[in-house]
Short mmCIF file of C-alpha atoms in Angstrom, two decimals:
data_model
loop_
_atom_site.label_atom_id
_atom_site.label_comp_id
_atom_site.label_asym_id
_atom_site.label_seq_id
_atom_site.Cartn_x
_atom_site.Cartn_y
_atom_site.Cartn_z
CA UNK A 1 14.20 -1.32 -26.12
CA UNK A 2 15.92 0.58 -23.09
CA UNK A 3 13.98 3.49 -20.87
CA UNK A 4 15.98 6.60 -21.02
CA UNK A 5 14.33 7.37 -18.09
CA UNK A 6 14.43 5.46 -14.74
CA UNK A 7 11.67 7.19 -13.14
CA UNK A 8 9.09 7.24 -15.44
CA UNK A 9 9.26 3.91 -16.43
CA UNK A 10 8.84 2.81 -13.11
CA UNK A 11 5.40 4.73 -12.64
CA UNK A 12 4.80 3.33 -15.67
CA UNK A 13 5.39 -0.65 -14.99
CA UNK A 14 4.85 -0.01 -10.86
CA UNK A 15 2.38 2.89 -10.64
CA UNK A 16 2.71 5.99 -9.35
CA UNK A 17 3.41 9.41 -11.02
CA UNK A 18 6.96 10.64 -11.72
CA UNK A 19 8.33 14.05 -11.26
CA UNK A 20 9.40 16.73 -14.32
CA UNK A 21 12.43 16.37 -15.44
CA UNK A 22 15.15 17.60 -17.84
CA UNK A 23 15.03 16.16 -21.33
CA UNK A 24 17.59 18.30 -22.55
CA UNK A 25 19.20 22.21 -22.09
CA UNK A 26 15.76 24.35 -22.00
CA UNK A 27 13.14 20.95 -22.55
CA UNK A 28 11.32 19.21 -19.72
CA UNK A 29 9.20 16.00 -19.67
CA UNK A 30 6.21 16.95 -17.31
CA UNK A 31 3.86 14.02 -16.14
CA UNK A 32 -0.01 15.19 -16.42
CA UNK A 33 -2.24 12.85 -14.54
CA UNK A 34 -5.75 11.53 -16.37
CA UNK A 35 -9.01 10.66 -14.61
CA UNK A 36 -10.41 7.39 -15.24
CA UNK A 37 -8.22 5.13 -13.72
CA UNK A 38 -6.68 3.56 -17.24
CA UNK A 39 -3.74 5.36 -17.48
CA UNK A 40 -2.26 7.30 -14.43
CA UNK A 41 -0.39 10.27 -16.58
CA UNK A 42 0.25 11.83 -19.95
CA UNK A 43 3.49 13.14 -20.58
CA UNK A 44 3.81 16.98 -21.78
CA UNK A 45 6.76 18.54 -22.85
CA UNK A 46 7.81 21.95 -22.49
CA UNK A 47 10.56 24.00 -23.96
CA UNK A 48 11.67 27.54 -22.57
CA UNK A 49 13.18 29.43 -25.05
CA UNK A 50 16.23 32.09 -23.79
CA UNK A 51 13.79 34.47 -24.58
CA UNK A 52 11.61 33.18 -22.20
CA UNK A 53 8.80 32.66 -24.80
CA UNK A 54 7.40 28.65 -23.72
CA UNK A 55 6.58 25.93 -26.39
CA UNK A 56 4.11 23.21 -25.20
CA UNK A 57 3.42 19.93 -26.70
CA UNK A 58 0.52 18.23 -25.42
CA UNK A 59 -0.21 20.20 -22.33
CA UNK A 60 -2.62 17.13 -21.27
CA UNK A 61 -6.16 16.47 -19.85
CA UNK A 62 -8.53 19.63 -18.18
CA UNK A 63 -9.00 17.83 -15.10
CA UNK A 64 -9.22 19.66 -11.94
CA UNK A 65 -6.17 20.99 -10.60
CA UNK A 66 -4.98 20.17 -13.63
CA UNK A 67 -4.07 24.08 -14.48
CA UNK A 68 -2.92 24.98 -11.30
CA UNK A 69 -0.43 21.98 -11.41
CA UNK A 70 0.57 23.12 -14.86
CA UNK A 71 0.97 26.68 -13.45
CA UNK A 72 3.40 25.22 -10.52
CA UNK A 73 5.96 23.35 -13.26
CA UNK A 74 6.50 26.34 -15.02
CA UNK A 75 6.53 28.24 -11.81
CA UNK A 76 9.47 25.69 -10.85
CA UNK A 77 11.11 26.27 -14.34
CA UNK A 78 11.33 30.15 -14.00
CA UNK A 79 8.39 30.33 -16.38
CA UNK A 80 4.71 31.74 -16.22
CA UNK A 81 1.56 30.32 -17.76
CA UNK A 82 1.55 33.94 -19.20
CA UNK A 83 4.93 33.06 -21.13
CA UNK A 84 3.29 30.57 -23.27
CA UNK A 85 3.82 31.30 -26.93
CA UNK A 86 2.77 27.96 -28.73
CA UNK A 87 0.82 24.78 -27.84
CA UNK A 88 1.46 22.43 -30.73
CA UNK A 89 -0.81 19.23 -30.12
CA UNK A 90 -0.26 15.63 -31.50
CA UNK A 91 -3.90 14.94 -31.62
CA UNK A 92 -7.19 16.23 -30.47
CA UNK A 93 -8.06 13.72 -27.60
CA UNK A 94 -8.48 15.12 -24.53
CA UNK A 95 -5.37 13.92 -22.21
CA UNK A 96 -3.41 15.60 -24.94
CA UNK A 97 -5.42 18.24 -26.21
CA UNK A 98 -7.57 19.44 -22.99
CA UNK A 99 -5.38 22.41 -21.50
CA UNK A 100 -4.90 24.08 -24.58
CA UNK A 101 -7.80 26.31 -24.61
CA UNK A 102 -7.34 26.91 -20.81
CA UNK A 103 -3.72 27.96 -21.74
CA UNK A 104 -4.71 30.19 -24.44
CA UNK A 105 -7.15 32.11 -22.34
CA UNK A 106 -4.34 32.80 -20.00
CA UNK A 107 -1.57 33.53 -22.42
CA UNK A 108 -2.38 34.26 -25.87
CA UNK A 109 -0.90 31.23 -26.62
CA UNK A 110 -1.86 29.59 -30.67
CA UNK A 111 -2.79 26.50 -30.44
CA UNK A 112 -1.22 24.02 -33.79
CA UNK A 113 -2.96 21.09 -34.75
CA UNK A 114 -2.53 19.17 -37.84
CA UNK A 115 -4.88 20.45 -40.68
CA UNK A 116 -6.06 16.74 -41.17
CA UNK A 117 -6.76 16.76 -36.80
CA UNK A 118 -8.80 20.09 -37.09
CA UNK A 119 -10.81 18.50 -40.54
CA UNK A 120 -11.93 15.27 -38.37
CA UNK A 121 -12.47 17.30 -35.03
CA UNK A 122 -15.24 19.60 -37.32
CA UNK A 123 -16.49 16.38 -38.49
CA UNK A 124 -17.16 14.34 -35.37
CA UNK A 125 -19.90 14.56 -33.33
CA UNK A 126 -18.71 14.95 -29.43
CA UNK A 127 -21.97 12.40 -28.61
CA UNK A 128 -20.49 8.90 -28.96
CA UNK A 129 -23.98 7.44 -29.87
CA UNK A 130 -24.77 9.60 -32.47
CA UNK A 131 -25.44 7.44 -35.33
CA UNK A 132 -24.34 4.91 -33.39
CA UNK A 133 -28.12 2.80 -33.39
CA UNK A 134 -27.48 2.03 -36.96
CA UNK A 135 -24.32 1.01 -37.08
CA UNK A 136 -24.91 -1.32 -34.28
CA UNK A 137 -28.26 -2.93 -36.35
CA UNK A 138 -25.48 -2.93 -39.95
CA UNK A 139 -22.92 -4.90 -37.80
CA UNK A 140 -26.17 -7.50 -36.43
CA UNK A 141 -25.36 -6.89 -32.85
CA UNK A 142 -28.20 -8.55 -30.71
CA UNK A 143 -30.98 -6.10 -30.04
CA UNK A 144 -30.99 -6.49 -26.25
CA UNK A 145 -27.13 -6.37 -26.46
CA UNK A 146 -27.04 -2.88 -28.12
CA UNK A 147 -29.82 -1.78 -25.79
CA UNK A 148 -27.58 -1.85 -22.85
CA UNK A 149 -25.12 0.01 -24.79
CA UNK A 150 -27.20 2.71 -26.29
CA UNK A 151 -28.55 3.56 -22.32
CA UNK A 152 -24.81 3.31 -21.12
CA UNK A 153 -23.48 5.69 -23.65
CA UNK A 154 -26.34 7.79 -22.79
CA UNK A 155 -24.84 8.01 -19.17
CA UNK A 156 -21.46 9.13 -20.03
CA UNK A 157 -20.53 12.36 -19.16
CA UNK A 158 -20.35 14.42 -22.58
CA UNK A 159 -16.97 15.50 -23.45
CA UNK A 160 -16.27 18.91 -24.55
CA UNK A 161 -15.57 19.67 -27.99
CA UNK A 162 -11.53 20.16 -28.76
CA UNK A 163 -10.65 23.71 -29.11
CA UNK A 164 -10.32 25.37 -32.77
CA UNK A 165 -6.81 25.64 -33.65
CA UNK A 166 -5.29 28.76 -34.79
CA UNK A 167 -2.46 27.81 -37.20
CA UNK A 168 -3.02 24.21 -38.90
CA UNK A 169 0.09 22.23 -39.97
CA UNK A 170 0.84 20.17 -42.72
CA UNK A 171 3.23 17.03 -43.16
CA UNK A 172 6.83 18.71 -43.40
CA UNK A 173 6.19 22.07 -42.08
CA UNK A 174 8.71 23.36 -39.03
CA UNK A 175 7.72 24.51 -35.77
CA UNK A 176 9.70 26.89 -34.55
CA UNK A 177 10.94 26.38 -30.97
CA UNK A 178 13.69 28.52 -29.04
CA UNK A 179 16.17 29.21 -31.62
CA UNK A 180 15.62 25.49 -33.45
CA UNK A 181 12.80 23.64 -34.86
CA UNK A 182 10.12 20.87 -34.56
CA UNK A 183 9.64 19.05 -37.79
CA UNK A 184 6.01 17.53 -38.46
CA UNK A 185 5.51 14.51 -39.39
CA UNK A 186 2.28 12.85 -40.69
CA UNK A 187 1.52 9.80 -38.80
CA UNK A 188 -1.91 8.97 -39.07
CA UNK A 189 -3.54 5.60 -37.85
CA UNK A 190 -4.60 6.32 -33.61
CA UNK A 191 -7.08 9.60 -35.31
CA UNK A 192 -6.77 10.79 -38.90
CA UNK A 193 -4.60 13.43 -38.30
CA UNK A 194 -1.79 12.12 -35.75
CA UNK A 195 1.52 13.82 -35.98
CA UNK A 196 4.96 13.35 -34.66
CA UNK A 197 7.53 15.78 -34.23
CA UNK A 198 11.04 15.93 -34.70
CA UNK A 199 13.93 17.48 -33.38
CA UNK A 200 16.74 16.93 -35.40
CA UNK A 201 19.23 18.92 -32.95
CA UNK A 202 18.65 17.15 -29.93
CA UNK A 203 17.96 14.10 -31.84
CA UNK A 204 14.72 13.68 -30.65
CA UNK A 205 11.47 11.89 -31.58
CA UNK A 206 8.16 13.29 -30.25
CA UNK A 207 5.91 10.26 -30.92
CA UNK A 208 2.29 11.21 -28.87
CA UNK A 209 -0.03 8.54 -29.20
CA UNK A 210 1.79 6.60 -32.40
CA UNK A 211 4.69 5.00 -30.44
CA UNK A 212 4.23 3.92 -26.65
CA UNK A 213 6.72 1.68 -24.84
CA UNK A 214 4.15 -0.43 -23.20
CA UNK A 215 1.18 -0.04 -24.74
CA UNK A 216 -0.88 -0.32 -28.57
CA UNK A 217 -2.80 2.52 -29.06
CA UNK A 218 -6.10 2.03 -30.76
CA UNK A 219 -6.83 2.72 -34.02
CA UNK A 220 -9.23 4.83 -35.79
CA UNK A 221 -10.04 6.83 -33.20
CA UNK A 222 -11.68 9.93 -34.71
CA UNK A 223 -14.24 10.72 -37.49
CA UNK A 224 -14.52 8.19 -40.34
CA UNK A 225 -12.16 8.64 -43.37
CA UNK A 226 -11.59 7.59 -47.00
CA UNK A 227 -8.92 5.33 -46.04
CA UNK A 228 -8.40 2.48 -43.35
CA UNK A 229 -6.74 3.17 -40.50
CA UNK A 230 -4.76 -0.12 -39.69
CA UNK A 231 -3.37 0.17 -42.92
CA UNK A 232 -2.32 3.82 -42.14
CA UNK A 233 -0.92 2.94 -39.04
CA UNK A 234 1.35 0.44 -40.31
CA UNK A 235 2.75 2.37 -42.89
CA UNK A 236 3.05 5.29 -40.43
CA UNK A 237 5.30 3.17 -38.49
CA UNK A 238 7.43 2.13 -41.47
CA UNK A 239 7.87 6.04 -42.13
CA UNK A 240 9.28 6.89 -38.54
CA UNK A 241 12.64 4.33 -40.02
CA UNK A 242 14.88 7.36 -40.40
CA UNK A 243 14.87 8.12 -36.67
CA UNK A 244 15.07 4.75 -35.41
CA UNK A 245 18.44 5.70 -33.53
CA UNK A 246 16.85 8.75 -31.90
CA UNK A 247 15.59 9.13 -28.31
CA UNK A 248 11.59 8.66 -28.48
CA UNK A 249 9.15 11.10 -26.22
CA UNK A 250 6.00 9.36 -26.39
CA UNK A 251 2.71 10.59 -24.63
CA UNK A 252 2.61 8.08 -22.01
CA UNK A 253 4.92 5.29 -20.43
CA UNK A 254 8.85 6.43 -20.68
CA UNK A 255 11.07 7.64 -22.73
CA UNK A 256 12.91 5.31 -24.32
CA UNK A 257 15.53 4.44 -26.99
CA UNK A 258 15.40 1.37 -29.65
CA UNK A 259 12.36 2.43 -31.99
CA UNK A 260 13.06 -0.12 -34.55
CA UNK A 261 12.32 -2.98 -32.28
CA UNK A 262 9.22 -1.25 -31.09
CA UNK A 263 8.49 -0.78 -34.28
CA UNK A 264 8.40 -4.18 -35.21
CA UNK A 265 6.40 -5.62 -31.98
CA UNK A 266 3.30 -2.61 -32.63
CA UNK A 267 3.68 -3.65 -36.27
CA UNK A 268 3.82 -7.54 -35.18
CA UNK A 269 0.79 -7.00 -32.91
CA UNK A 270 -1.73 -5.55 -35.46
CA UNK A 271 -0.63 -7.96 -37.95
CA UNK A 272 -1.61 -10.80 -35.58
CA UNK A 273 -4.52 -9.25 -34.81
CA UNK A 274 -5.51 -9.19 -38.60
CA UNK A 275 -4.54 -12.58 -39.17
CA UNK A 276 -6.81 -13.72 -36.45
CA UNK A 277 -9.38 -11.70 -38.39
CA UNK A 278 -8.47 -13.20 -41.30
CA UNK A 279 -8.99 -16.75 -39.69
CA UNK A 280 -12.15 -15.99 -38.62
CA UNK A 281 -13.42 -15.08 -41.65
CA UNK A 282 -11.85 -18.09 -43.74
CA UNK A 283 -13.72 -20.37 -41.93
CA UNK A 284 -16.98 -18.16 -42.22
CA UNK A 285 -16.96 -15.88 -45.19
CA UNK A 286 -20.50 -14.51 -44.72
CA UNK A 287 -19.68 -13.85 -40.87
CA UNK A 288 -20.87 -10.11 -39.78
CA UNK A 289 -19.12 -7.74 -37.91
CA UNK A 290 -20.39 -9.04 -34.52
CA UNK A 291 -20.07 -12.47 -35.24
CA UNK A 292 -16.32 -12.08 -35.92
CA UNK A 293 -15.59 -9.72 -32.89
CA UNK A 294 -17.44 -12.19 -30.48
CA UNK A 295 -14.80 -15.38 -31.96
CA UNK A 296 -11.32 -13.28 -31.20
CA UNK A 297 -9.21 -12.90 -28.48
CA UNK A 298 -9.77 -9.85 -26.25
CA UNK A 299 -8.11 -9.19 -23.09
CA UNK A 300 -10.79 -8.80 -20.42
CA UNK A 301 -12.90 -11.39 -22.06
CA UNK A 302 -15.56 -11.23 -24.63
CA UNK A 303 -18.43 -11.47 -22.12
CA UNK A 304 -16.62 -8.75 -19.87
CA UNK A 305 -16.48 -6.57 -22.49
CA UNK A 306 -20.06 -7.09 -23.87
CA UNK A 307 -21.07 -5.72 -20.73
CA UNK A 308 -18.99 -2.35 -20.82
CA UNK A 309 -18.68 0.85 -23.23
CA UNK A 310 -15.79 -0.64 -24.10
CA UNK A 311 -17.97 -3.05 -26.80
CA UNK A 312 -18.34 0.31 -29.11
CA UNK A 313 -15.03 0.25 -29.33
CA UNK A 314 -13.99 -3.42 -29.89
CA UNK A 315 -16.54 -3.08 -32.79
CA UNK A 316 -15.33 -0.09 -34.33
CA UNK A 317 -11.84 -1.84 -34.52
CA UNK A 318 -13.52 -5.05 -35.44
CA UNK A 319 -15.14 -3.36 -38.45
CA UNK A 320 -11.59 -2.10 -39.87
CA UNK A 321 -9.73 -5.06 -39.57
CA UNK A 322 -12.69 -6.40 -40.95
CA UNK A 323 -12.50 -4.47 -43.62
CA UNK A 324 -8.56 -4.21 -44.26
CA UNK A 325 -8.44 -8.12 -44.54
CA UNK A 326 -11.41 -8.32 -46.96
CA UNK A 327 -10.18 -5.81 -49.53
CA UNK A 328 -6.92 -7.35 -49.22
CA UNK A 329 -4.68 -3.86 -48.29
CA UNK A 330 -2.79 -6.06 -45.61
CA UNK A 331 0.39 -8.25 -46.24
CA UNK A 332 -0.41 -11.10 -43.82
#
């Protein structure tokens, strides 16, 4: 795998937070940072049409200053918020989805989301531990354990619902952008509704959330659906094959060239992650949801993250690999 750009992937693997620059004639990669401390920035892309009508993808998190910032690039670019035309969004979390409705206000702007994004936004509720007091007791988590959680959750700041979209997109439809066009592609797996884009003239892979250079993105991450997500994922990733040879524009990290081979490690990693699933469960057949999550590997430590938000999570995920080895939908 080789970073396309220099910059960005040293923000990325040193810190810091790169500056906009020039994809190709008329497209820009424009670093958004994120609160939190996880992540320092989410990368937007914008494309200004000769026309002067502006495409967004993933105009990134509503975070103070966040607008103004966004106002300044295009300001830089020759561009106005007011020339925004389209916001077409990868998926509805909020580091990719949160300007969108702010941009709209200003501009007019529709907002394009897949159909299968907009269907699991409507479904979810925005209060993490909704519902969540029962599934805790069905996967046998300790009652003093989910206690903690249940008052932790209840201290989170509530996040605000994802804006409606106003023109839904389907696998295979084209976005038009400046003269060309962004082809969707259904990638589901990180939510239910994930979506690439490509760009077939500048040879281009818009991956959001699906492929990052550095990082795994977690799976399942939206309202519950009729099929498992790990298994979705993977053959997700199999379907992106046809571009391997193009440049990839994920949503965070760098851009970077040599998607088969990251391909293969994401693929690699949830695989091993299943198999150590699967060992688990060999050894214990009857073992519950918490019992197998508390025997695998997890990077800040099982007691760390027993102690955090972060165990809703680590469950969640534990409960479809869970599931995807028992029914037997992975090739291990």
């Amino acid at each position: 795998m080789e970073a396309v750009s220099a910059q960005q992937h040293h923000a990325a693997t040193e810190g810091g937070l790169p500056e906009t620059e020039q994809i190709a004639a008329g497209l820009w990669s424009v670093p958004m940072p994120m609160p939190g401390g996880f992540l320092a920035y989410s990368l937007s892309v914008v494309h200004v049409g000769d026309d002067g009508a502006v495409t967004v993808l993933d105009p990134g998190w509503a975070a103070d200053g966040s607008f103004d910032r966004f106002a300044d690039v295009l300001h830089s670019l020759g561009s106005r918020v007011q020339d925004v035309a389209t916001v077409v969004v990868t998926h509805a979390h909020p580091d990719h989805i949160g300007l969108a409705d702010p941009i709209r206000e200003a501009s007019g702007a529709r907002i394009h989301v897949s159909a299968r994004e907009q269907e699991s936004i409507d479904a979810q509720d925005p209060d993490l531990s909704e519902g969540l007091a029962e599934r805790l007791g069905e996967w046998h988590v300790p009652g003093d354990v989910a206690e903690t959680l249940l008052a932790r959750l209840a201290q989170e700041p509530a996040r605000p619902a994802p804006p409606r979209a106003d023109d839904l997109l389907e696998d295979g439809d084209e976005v038009p952008v400046g003269g060309g066009t962004w082809r969707v592609l259904a990638t589901p797996g990180h939510t239910p509704g994930h979506l690439c884009l490509v760009d077939d003239t500048r040879r281009l892979l818009f991956s959001g959330d699906h492929v990052l250079p550095t990082l795994s993105p977690g799976l399942g991450l939206g309202a519950p659906t009729d099929t498992n997500p790990v298994v979705d994922y993977l053959r997700a990733l199999d379907r992106l094959a046809p571009w391997d040879d193009y440049q990839v524009v994920p949503g965070h990290g760098y851009r970077f060239r040599g998607l088969a081979e990251r391909r293969a490690e994401l693929a690699e990693h949830v695989l091993a992650r299943a198999r150590e699933v699967a060992h688990v469960i060999d050894g214990d057949p009857g073992a519950t949801t918490w019992q197998v999550a508390s025997r695998l590997t997890w990077t800040a430590g099982w007691d760390q993250l027993v102690g955090s938000v972060r165990l809703r999570s680590a469950l969640l995920q534990t409960e479809l690999y869970r599931d995807a080895v028992l029914t037997g939908d992975l090739h291990l």
